[in-house]
Amino acid sequence: MKTQNLFNLLKVGIATFGIFFVAGQGAYASDLKGTAFSISLECLNDTTGLLVGQNSTANGWQYAFDSNKDGMNGNYWVGAAPGKVNPYDISGMAIKETATSVIVAINGNMKLTGEAEQGAAGGQIGYGDLFFNMAGKTFDNAMSSGDLFGIHFASANASGVQQLGVYSNVQAKTVTNIKEGYSVATYGGLAGGGNSYESQVKQGGGIVGYGDLTSSYFTNNGKDNTFNLNVINSGNYLSGISFLAQGNITQQLLTTGYDASKFNGTQTIAFEFKKSGIVQSTPEPASLAGLGIVGLALAGSKLRKKLA
C-alpha cells in the first residue's frame, strides 16, 4: 500500500514538473505576433511597415520589403540624380524577437543624420519616429485607444520628444509642413487627392508599397486619406535603445543572424530594446524549474506524512 502511495505521489510531482516544463517551452513563443511596425520619412516621401508573423523567419529575423520605386525625390520623382542614389527611398525593415528583446533594422538610402535640405526646418530631412501597434488595430484606432507605441531613434528629427527610446500611450503628429513634405493643406497627405504622395508616385511612374502593410492601415480603412502622422508628439517614456548599426553594417549586427544581402539600400540603422516594458512578462526557464522543484517538494511533503 505504501509503495502504491509512493508511486502515485511521485506521479503527481512529475506531472506538476511536466506542466511547468511545457509552459517553459512555450514561454519563448512570439509575444509580438500580429504587431504592426511602421516608419515614414519626415517629409512622408516614403513609408514602409512590417507585420510580425506575416512572413517566415531566417535565423530569427523576419524581413519586409518595400517598393524600390516609391521614394519621391523632388524633380527626379522616384528616381535619382545621375550617379547618385535616391536618399528618400526606404528598402525595407527587419525584426528579430528574442525572449527578452526586440531588434529592429531599417534599410534605405537615408542617413541617420538626415539629408541636407535648405528649405526644411533644421536644414535637413530625415527619418520620422518608428511606431508599433500590438492591438491589431489601424494606426488611428490604436492611437485613440492608447495602444500606440513609438521609438524615437533619430536625434536629428523634429520629434516632440527628445530622449531616444521607447514610448507608450503615444500621440503622433506630422512634421510634413516644416520638412518640405506632403502636408494636408498643400498636397493632401498620403492619399488625399491628385497631389498626394500616392498620386505623385504613380504620376512619376512608380509603384506604391508599404512593405507588409497597406494604405488602409494608415488611412483607417479610407476614413482619413490625408493621413500624414510621422513623429511622436507625446508619450510615456519606457526604456532606452542600444544601437547595433548607425549606417554601415557591423559585425555586432551580423552576429545576430541578420542577412545583409536582403536589402539594397546604402544605410542600415539597427537598434535593440527590451520587451519587459511592452509585453507581459513570461517566466524565465530558471523560474519555471524552480516551480517544478516546488511541485516535487510538495509531493515529497505529502509522502513523508503518509509514511510517518
mmCIF file of C-alpha atoms in Angstrom:
data_model
loop_
_atom_site.group_PDB
_atom_site.id
_atom_site.type_symbol
_atom_site.label_atom_id
_atom_site.label_comp_id
_atom_site.label_asym_id
_atom_site.label_seq_id
_atom_site.Cartn_x
_atom_site.Cartn_y
_atom_site.Cartn_z
ATOM 1 C CA MET A 1 0.000 0.000 0.000
ATOM 2 C CA LYS A 2 2.841 2.355 0.941
ATOM 3 C CA THR A 3 4.604 1.514 -2.318
ATOM 4 C CA GLN A 4 1.473 2.389 -4.288
ATOM 5 C CA ASN A 5 1.139 5.675 -2.388
ATOM 6 C CA LEU A 6 4.760 6.475 -3.156
ATOM 7 C CA PHE A 7 4.192 5.749 -6.852
ATOM 8 C CA ASN A 8 1.058 7.923 -7.003
ATOM 9 C CA LEU A 9 2.675 10.839 -5.226
ATOM 10 C CA LEU A 10 5.716 10.669 -7.451
ATOM 11 C CA LYS A 11 3.385 10.776 -10.460
ATOM 12 C CA VAL A 12 1.820 13.946 -9.034
ATOM 13 C CA GLY A 13 5.249 15.518 -8.637
ATOM 14 C CA ILE A 14 6.398 14.517 -12.114
ATOM 15 C CA ALA A 15 3.139 15.716 -13.643
ATOM 16 C CA THR A 16 3.486 19.021 -11.818
ATOM 17 C CA PHE A 17 7.023 19.433 -13.115
ATOM 18 C CA GLY A 18 5.884 18.427 -16.584
ATOM 19 C CA ILE A 19 3.217 21.118 -16.646
ATOM 20 C CA PHE A 20 5.723 23.806 -15.751
ATOM 21 C CA PHE A 21 8.292 22.386 -18.156
ATOM 22 C CA VAL A 22 5.829 22.522 -21.053
ATOM 23 C CA ALA A 23 4.880 26.051 -20.044
ATOM 24 C CA GLY A 24 8.560 26.915 -20.112
ATOM 25 C CA GLN A 25 8.909 25.575 -23.631
ATOM 26 C CA GLY A 26 6.040 27.800 -24.755
ATOM 27 C CA ALA A 27 7.317 30.882 -22.955
ATOM 28 C CA TYR A 28 9.517 31.742 -25.930
ATOM 29 C CA ALA A 29 6.640 31.870 -28.399
ATOM 30 C CA SER A 30 6.369 35.275 -30.071
ATOM 31 C CA ASP A 31 4.866 37.921 -27.826
ATOM 32 C CA LEU A 32 4.658 40.281 -30.790
ATOM 33 C CA LYS A 33 2.801 38.173 -33.340
ATOM 34 C CA GLY A 34 0.371 40.418 -35.198
ATOM 35 C CA THR A 35 2.219 43.592 -34.189
ATOM 36 C CA ALA A 36 2.421 46.227 -36.938
ATOM 37 C CA PHE A 37 5.636 48.273 -37.155
ATOM 38 C CA SER A 38 5.761 51.331 -39.414
ATOM 39 C CA ILE A 39 8.200 54.091 -40.337
ATOM 40 C CA SER A 40 7.920 57.185 -42.543
ATOM 41 C CA LEU A 41 10.356 59.879 -43.521
ATOM 42 C CA GLU A 42 9.744 63.325 -42.035
ATOM 43 C CA CYS A 43 8.598 64.549 -45.437
ATOM 44 C CA LEU A 44 6.404 61.451 -45.936
ATOM 45 C CA ASN A 45 8.229 60.795 -49.227
ATOM 46 C CA ASP A 46 8.314 57.097 -48.341
ATOM 47 C CA THR A 47 6.666 54.842 -45.762
ATOM 48 C CA THR A 48 7.003 51.150 -45.028
ATOM 49 C CA GLY A 49 5.879 48.601 -42.473
ATOM 50 C CA LEU A 50 6.279 45.090 -41.126
ATOM 51 C CA LEU A 51 3.633 42.786 -39.671
ATOM 52 C CA VAL A 52 5.121 40.271 -37.230
ATOM 53 C CA GLY A 53 4.203 36.727 -38.255
ATOM 54 C CA GLN A 54 3.354 37.702 -41.825
ATOM 55 C CA ASN A 55 6.498 36.156 -43.301
ATOM 56 C CA SER A 56 8.750 33.246 -42.428
ATOM 57 C CA THR A 57 11.903 33.878 -40.425
ATOM 58 C CA ALA A 58 15.552 33.102 -41.097
ATOM 59 C CA ASN A 59 17.884 32.925 -38.090
ATOM 60 C CA GLY A 60 15.046 34.510 -36.147
ATOM 61 C CA TRP A 61 14.819 37.519 -38.478
ATOM 62 C CA GLN A 62 11.674 38.491 -40.384
ATOM 63 C CA TYR A 63 12.057 40.793 -43.387
ATOM 64 C CA ALA A 64 9.539 43.113 -45.061
ATOM 65 C CA PHE A 65 10.393 44.588 -48.456
ATOM 66 C CA ASP A 66 9.240 47.985 -49.653
ATOM 67 C CA SER A 67 8.759 49.012 -53.266
ATOM 68 C CA ASN A 68 12.006 50.337 -54.717
ATOM 69 C CA LYS A 69 10.052 52.765 -56.894
ATOM 70 C CA ASP A 70 8.057 54.785 -54.380
ATOM 71 C CA GLY A 71 10.535 57.165 -52.744
ATOM 72 C CA MET A 72 9.622 60.637 -54.015
ATOM 73 C CA ASN A 73 12.772 62.635 -54.794
ATOM 74 C CA GLY A 74 11.680 66.068 -55.938
ATOM 75 C CA ASN A 75 12.312 66.781 -59.591
ATOM 76 C CA TYR A 76 13.668 63.254 -60.027
ATOM 77 C CA TRP A 77 10.310 61.823 -58.976
ATOM 78 C CA VAL A 78 11.012 58.229 -57.824
ATOM 79 C CA GLY A 79 14.476 58.234 -59.387
ATOM 80 C CA ALA A 80 17.818 59.820 -58.555
ATOM 81 C CA ALA A 81 20.317 62.283 -59.974
ATOM 82 C CA PRO A 82 22.887 60.745 -62.349
ATOM 83 C CA GLY A 83 25.450 58.769 -60.388
ATOM 84 C CA LYS A 84 23.514 59.195 -57.150
ATOM 85 C CA VAL A 85 21.079 57.115 -55.093
ATOM 86 C CA ASN A 86 17.637 58.316 -54.110
ATOM 87 C CA PRO A 87 18.025 59.408 -50.461
ATOM 88 C CA TYR A 88 14.254 59.278 -49.951
ATOM 89 C CA ASP A 89 13.860 55.590 -50.712
ATOM 90 C CA ILE A 90 13.342 53.055 -47.911
ATOM 91 C CA SER A 91 14.191 49.496 -48.943
ATOM 92 C CA GLY A 92 12.545 47.694 -46.053
ATOM 93 C CA MET A 93 12.559 46.685 -42.439
ATOM 94 C CA ALA A 94 13.528 43.611 -40.436
ATOM 95 C CA ILE A 95 12.624 42.466 -36.932
ATOM 96 C CA LYS A 96 14.119 39.842 -34.650
ATOM 97 C CA GLU A 97 12.387 38.921 -31.418
ATOM 98 C CA THR A 98 14.200 37.101 -28.625
ATOM 99 C CA ALA A 99 12.958 36.003 -25.218
ATOM 100 C CA THR A 100 13.852 39.381 -23.724
ATOM 101 C CA SER A 101 14.342 41.903 -26.511
ATOM 102 C CA VAL A 102 13.432 43.115 -29.980
ATOM 103 C CA ILE A 103 15.966 44.098 -32.640
ATOM 104 C CA VAL A 104 14.870 46.426 -35.437
ATOM 105 C CA ALA A 105 16.788 47.048 -38.662
ATOM 106 C CA ILE A 106 15.737 49.725 -41.164
ATOM 107 C CA ASN A 107 17.415 49.795 -44.550
ATOM 108 C CA GLY A 108 17.345 52.513 -47.186
ATOM 109 C CA ASN A 109 19.408 55.384 -48.542
ATOM 110 C CA MET A 110 18.566 57.886 -45.803
ATOM 111 C CA LYS A 111 21.328 58.555 -43.284
ATOM 112 C CA LEU A 112 20.557 58.555 -39.570
ATOM 113 C CA THR A 113 21.571 62.222 -39.539
ATOM 114 C CA GLY A 114 19.241 63.032 -42.441
ATOM 115 C CA GLU A 115 19.570 64.638 -45.852
ATOM 116 C CA ALA A 116 20.562 68.292 -46.196
ATOM 117 C CA GLU A 117 17.615 70.409 -47.369
ATOM 118 C CA GLN A 118 17.859 74.184 -47.152
ATOM 119 C CA GLY A 119 14.117 74.819 -47.085
ATOM 120 C CA ALA A 120 13.397 72.367 -44.267
ATOM 121 C CA ALA A 121 13.392 73.140 -40.546
ATOM 122 C CA GLY A 122 16.836 72.431 -39.128
ATOM 123 C CA GLY A 123 18.280 72.355 -42.638
ATOM 124 C CA GLN A 124 17.671 68.644 -43.083
ATOM 125 C CA ILE A 125 15.056 65.925 -43.674
ATOM 126 C CA GLY A 126 15.407 62.543 -42.056
ATOM 127 C CA TYR A 127 13.584 59.597 -40.598
ATOM 128 C CA GLY A 128 10.447 60.091 -38.591
ATOM 129 C CA ASP A 129 9.882 58.006 -35.472
ATOM 130 C CA LEU A 130 9.145 54.271 -35.594
ATOM 131 C CA PHE A 131 5.649 53.272 -34.465
ATOM 132 C CA PHE A 132 4.215 49.912 -33.486
ATOM 133 C CA ASN A 133 0.781 48.683 -32.552
ATOM 134 C CA MET A 134 0.250 45.377 -30.731
ATOM 135 C CA ALA A 135 -3.545 45.643 -30.572
ATOM 136 C CA GLY A 136 -4.406 44.564 -34.128
ATOM 137 C CA LYS A 137 -5.893 47.987 -34.855
ATOM 138 C CA THR A 138 -5.315 50.613 -37.517
ATOM 139 C CA PHE A 139 -2.816 53.349 -36.696
ATOM 140 C CA ASP A 140 -5.512 55.887 -35.826
ATOM 141 C CA ASN A 141 -7.597 53.500 -33.721
ATOM 142 C CA ALA A 142 -4.521 52.323 -31.802
ATOM 143 C CA MET A 143 -3.556 55.903 -31.058
ATOM 144 C CA SER A 144 -7.101 56.798 -29.950
ATOM 145 C CA SER A 145 -7.265 53.859 -27.538
ATOM 146 C CA GLY A 146 -3.801 54.409 -26.045
ATOM 147 C CA ASP A 147 -2.347 51.309 -27.712
ATOM 148 C CA LEU A 148 0.237 53.006 -29.928
ATOM 149 C CA PHE A 149 3.938 52.728 -29.097
ATOM 150 C CA GLY A 150 6.722 54.788 -30.614
ATOM 151 C CA ILE A 151 10.504 54.699 -30.766
ATOM 152 C CA HIS A 152 12.496 57.903 -31.099
ATOM 153 C CA PHE A 153 15.790 56.744 -32.617
ATOM 154 C CA ALA A 154 16.944 59.651 -34.811
ATOM 155 C CA SER A 155 18.059 62.564 -32.639
ATOM 156 C CA ALA A 156 18.171 64.888 -35.655
ATOM 157 C CA ASN A 157 14.448 64.687 -36.391
ATOM 158 C CA ALA A 158 11.714 67.071 -35.249
ATOM 159 C CA SER A 159 10.027 64.685 -32.838
ATOM 160 C CA GLY A 160 8.001 66.021 -29.941
ATOM 161 C CA VAL A 161 10.184 64.014 -27.536
ATOM 162 C CA GLN A 162 13.909 64.444 -27.021
ATOM 163 C CA GLN A 163 15.144 61.333 -25.242
ATOM 164 C CA LEU A 164 15.958 58.411 -27.502
ATOM 165 C CA GLY A 165 13.965 55.336 -26.563
ATOM 166 C CA VAL A 166 10.638 53.544 -26.441
ATOM 167 C CA TYR A 167 7.383 55.324 -25.561
ATOM 168 C CA SER A 168 3.888 54.057 -24.751
ATOM 169 C CA ASN A 169 0.478 55.737 -24.969
ATOM 170 C CA VAL A 170 1.807 57.695 -27.919
ATOM 171 C CA GLN A 171 0.071 60.569 -29.627
ATOM 172 C CA ALA A 172 1.564 61.220 -33.060
ATOM 173 C CA LYS A 173 1.868 64.393 -35.111
ATOM 174 C CA THR A 174 3.064 65.440 -38.546
ATOM 175 C CA VAL A 175 6.131 67.494 -39.396
ATOM 176 C CA THR A 176 5.498 67.426 -43.137
ATOM 177 C CA ASN A 177 4.584 71.130 -43.026
ATOM 178 C CA ILE A 178 8.077 72.085 -41.783
ATOM 179 C CA LYS A 179 10.007 69.383 -43.646
ATOM 180 C CA GLU A 180 9.090 70.175 -47.252
ATOM 181 C CA GLY A 181 6.714 67.239 -47.231
ATOM 182 C CA TYR A 182 3.223 66.035 -48.013
ATOM 183 C CA SER A 183 1.254 68.389 -45.796
ATOM 184 C CA VAL A 184 -2.534 68.111 -45.869
ATOM 185 C CA ALA A 185 -3.153 71.696 -46.931
ATOM 186 C CA THR A 186 -0.801 71.673 -49.914
ATOM 187 C CA TYR A 187 -0.732 68.055 -51.062
ATOM 188 C CA GLY A 188 -3.426 66.056 -49.305
ATOM 189 C CA GLY A 189 -1.099 63.884 -47.245
ATOM 190 C CA LEU A 190 -0.782 60.204 -48.061
ATOM 191 C CA ALA A 191 -3.677 59.626 -50.437
ATOM 192 C CA GLY A 192 -5.991 62.610 -50.279
ATOM 193 C CA GLY A 193 -6.256 63.800 -53.859
ATOM 194 C CA GLY A 194 -4.325 64.346 -57.077
ATOM 195 C CA ASN A 195 -1.241 65.878 -55.439
ATOM 196 C CA SER A 196 -0.946 63.375 -52.589
ATOM 197 C CA TYR A 197 2.021 61.108 -52.044
ATOM 198 C CA GLU A 198 0.359 58.092 -53.666
ATOM 199 C CA SER A 199 -0.845 60.111 -56.659
ATOM 200 C CA GLN A 200 2.565 61.631 -57.327
ATOM 201 C CA VAL A 201 4.326 58.278 -57.065
ATOM 202 C CA LYS A 202 2.001 56.959 -59.771
ATOM 203 C CA GLN A 203 2.427 60.092 -61.885
ATOM 204 C CA GLY A 204 6.190 59.596 -61.691
ATOM 205 C CA GLY A 205 5.936 56.036 -62.964
ATOM 206 C CA GLY A 206 6.465 54.455 -59.566
ATOM 207 C CA ILE A 207 4.717 51.680 -57.650
ATOM 208 C CA VAL A 208 3.383 52.470 -54.188
ATOM 209 C CA GLY A 209 4.289 49.949 -51.500
ATOM 210 C CA TYR A 210 4.112 49.775 -47.719
ATOM 211 C CA GLY A 211 6.022 46.580 -47.013
ATOM 212 C CA ASP A 212 3.683 44.136 -45.247
ATOM 213 C CA LEU A 213 1.060 46.852 -44.692
ATOM 214 C CA THR A 214 -1.355 48.690 -46.998
ATOM 215 C CA SER A 215 -2.581 52.257 -47.131
ATOM 216 C CA SER A 216 -5.712 51.102 -45.278
ATOM 217 C CA TYR A 217 -3.671 50.678 -42.105
ATOM 218 C CA PHE A 218 -2.671 54.345 -42.193
ATOM 219 C CA THR A 219 -5.884 55.848 -43.586
ATOM 220 C CA ASN A 220 -8.094 53.929 -41.126
ATOM 221 C CA ASN A 221 -9.629 51.926 -43.960
ATOM 222 C CA GLY A 222 -10.109 55.003 -46.136
ATOM 223 C CA LYS A 223 -11.731 57.186 -43.460
ATOM 224 C CA ASP A 224 -8.773 59.582 -43.446
ATOM 225 C CA ASN A 225 -6.917 59.562 -46.762
ATOM 226 C CA THR A 226 -4.985 62.688 -45.727
ATOM 227 C CA PHE A 227 -3.028 60.762 -43.079
ATOM 228 C CA ASN A 228 0.497 62.128 -42.625
ATOM 229 C CA LEU A 229 1.479 61.447 -38.996
ATOM 230 C CA ASN A 230 5.163 60.624 -38.786
ATOM 231 C CA VAL A 231 6.697 61.548 -35.409
ATOM 232 C CA ILE A 232 5.833 61.245 -31.727
ATOM 233 C CA ASN A 233 4.055 64.253 -30.279
ATOM 234 C CA SER A 234 3.848 62.903 -26.727
ATOM 235 C CA GLY A 235 4.104 59.613 -24.832
ATOM 236 C CA ASN A 236 5.302 57.881 -21.692
ATOM 237 C CA TYR A 237 8.991 57.010 -21.733
ATOM 238 C CA LEU A 238 9.592 53.294 -21.086
ATOM 239 C CA SER A 239 13.192 52.409 -21.849
ATOM 240 C CA GLY A 240 16.230 53.210 -23.909
ATOM 241 C CA ILE A 241 17.593 51.642 -27.086
ATOM 242 C CA SER A 242 21.019 50.246 -27.952
ATOM 243 C CA PHE A 243 22.378 50.767 -31.463
ATOM 244 C CA LEU A 244 23.821 47.833 -33.381
ATOM 245 C CA ALA A 245 24.364 49.812 -36.608
ATOM 246 C CA GLN A 246 24.137 53.508 -37.484
ATOM 247 C CA GLY A 247 24.670 53.383 -41.230
ATOM 248 C CA ASN A 248 27.251 50.746 -42.031
ATOM 249 C CA ILE A 249 26.699 47.038 -41.413
ATOM 250 C CA THR A 250 28.555 45.990 -38.273
ATOM 251 C CA GLN A 251 29.819 42.669 -37.006
ATOM 252 C CA GLN A 252 27.661 43.191 -33.939
ATOM 253 C CA LEU A 253 24.572 43.177 -36.155
ATOM 254 C CA LEU A 254 25.756 40.229 -38.243
ATOM 255 C CA THR A 255 26.284 38.083 -35.152
ATOM 256 C CA THR A 256 22.526 38.249 -34.529
ATOM 257 C CA GLY A 257 21.957 36.320 -37.763
ATOM 258 C CA TYR A 258 20.973 39.377 -39.813
ATOM 259 C CA ASP A 259 21.310 38.821 -43.568
ATOM 260 C CA ALA A 260 22.876 41.951 -45.063
ATOM 261 C CA SER A 261 22.128 40.764 -48.609
ATOM 262 C CA LYS A 262 18.358 41.076 -48.204
ATOM 263 C CA PHE A 263 18.175 44.825 -48.891
ATOM 264 C CA ASN A 264 19.850 47.105 -51.426
ATOM 265 C CA GLY A 265 19.938 50.376 -49.503
ATOM 266 C CA THR A 266 23.218 52.053 -48.628
ATOM 267 C CA GLN A 267 22.273 52.717 -44.998
ATOM 268 C CA THR A 268 21.284 50.270 -42.258
ATOM 269 C CA ILE A 269 20.013 51.586 -38.936
ATOM 270 C CA ALA A 270 19.648 48.861 -36.292
ATOM 271 C CA PHE A 271 18.854 49.033 -32.601
ATOM 272 C CA GLU A 272 17.642 46.810 -29.777
ATOM 273 C CA PHE A 273 15.178 47.404 -26.961
ATOM 274 C CA LYS A 274 13.915 45.332 -24.040
ATOM 275 C CA LYS A 275 10.479 43.701 -24.228
ATOM 276 C CA SER A 276 9.821 43.902 -20.495
ATOM 277 C CA GLY A 277 8.138 47.280 -20.725
ATOM 278 C CA ILE A 278 5.831 46.464 -23.613
ATOM 279 C CA VAL A 279 4.658 42.905 -23.073
ATOM 280 C CA GLN A 280 3.504 40.920 -20.094
ATOM 281 C CA SER A 281 6.499 39.216 -18.542
ATOM 282 C CA THR A 282 6.862 35.465 -19.034
ATOM 283 C CA PRO A 283 8.700 33.249 -16.526
ATOM 284 C CA GLU A 284 12.325 32.513 -17.267
ATOM 285 C CA PRO A 285 13.390 28.836 -17.527
ATOM 286 C CA ALA A 286 15.143 29.027 -14.158
ATOM 287 C CA SER A 287 11.952 30.275 -12.516
ATOM 288 C CA LEU A 288 9.957 27.509 -14.127
ATOM 289 C CA ALA A 289 12.448 24.917 -12.973
ATOM 290 C CA GLY A 290 12.106 26.363 -9.504
ATOM 291 C CA LEU A 291 8.336 25.994 -9.711
ATOM 292 C CA GLY A 292 8.817 22.390 -10.790
ATOM 293 C CA ILE A 293 11.004 21.770 -7.795
ATOM 294 C CA VAL A 294 8.290 23.287 -5.583
ATOM 295 C CA GLY A 295 5.820 20.803 -7.076
ATOM 296 C CA LEU A 296 8.112 17.897 -6.279
ATOM 297 C CA ALA A 297 8.759 19.289 -2.796
ATOM 298 C CA LEU A 298 5.018 19.408 -2.121
ATOM 299 C CA ALA A 299 4.695 15.811 -3.270
ATOM 300 C CA GLY A 300 7.598 14.830 -1.048
ATOM 301 C CA SER A 301 5.944 16.529 1.915
ATOM 302 C CA LYS A 302 2.736 14.557 1.384
ATOM 303 C CA LEU A 303 4.772 11.375 1.010
ATOM 304 C CA ARG A 304 6.503 11.907 4.353
ATOM 305 C CA LYS A 305 3.123 12.418 6.036
ATOM 306 C CA LYS A 306 1.791 9.185 4.521
ATOM 307 C CA LEU A 307 4.832 7.176 5.540
ATOM 308 C CA ALA A 308 5.054 8.678 9.038
#
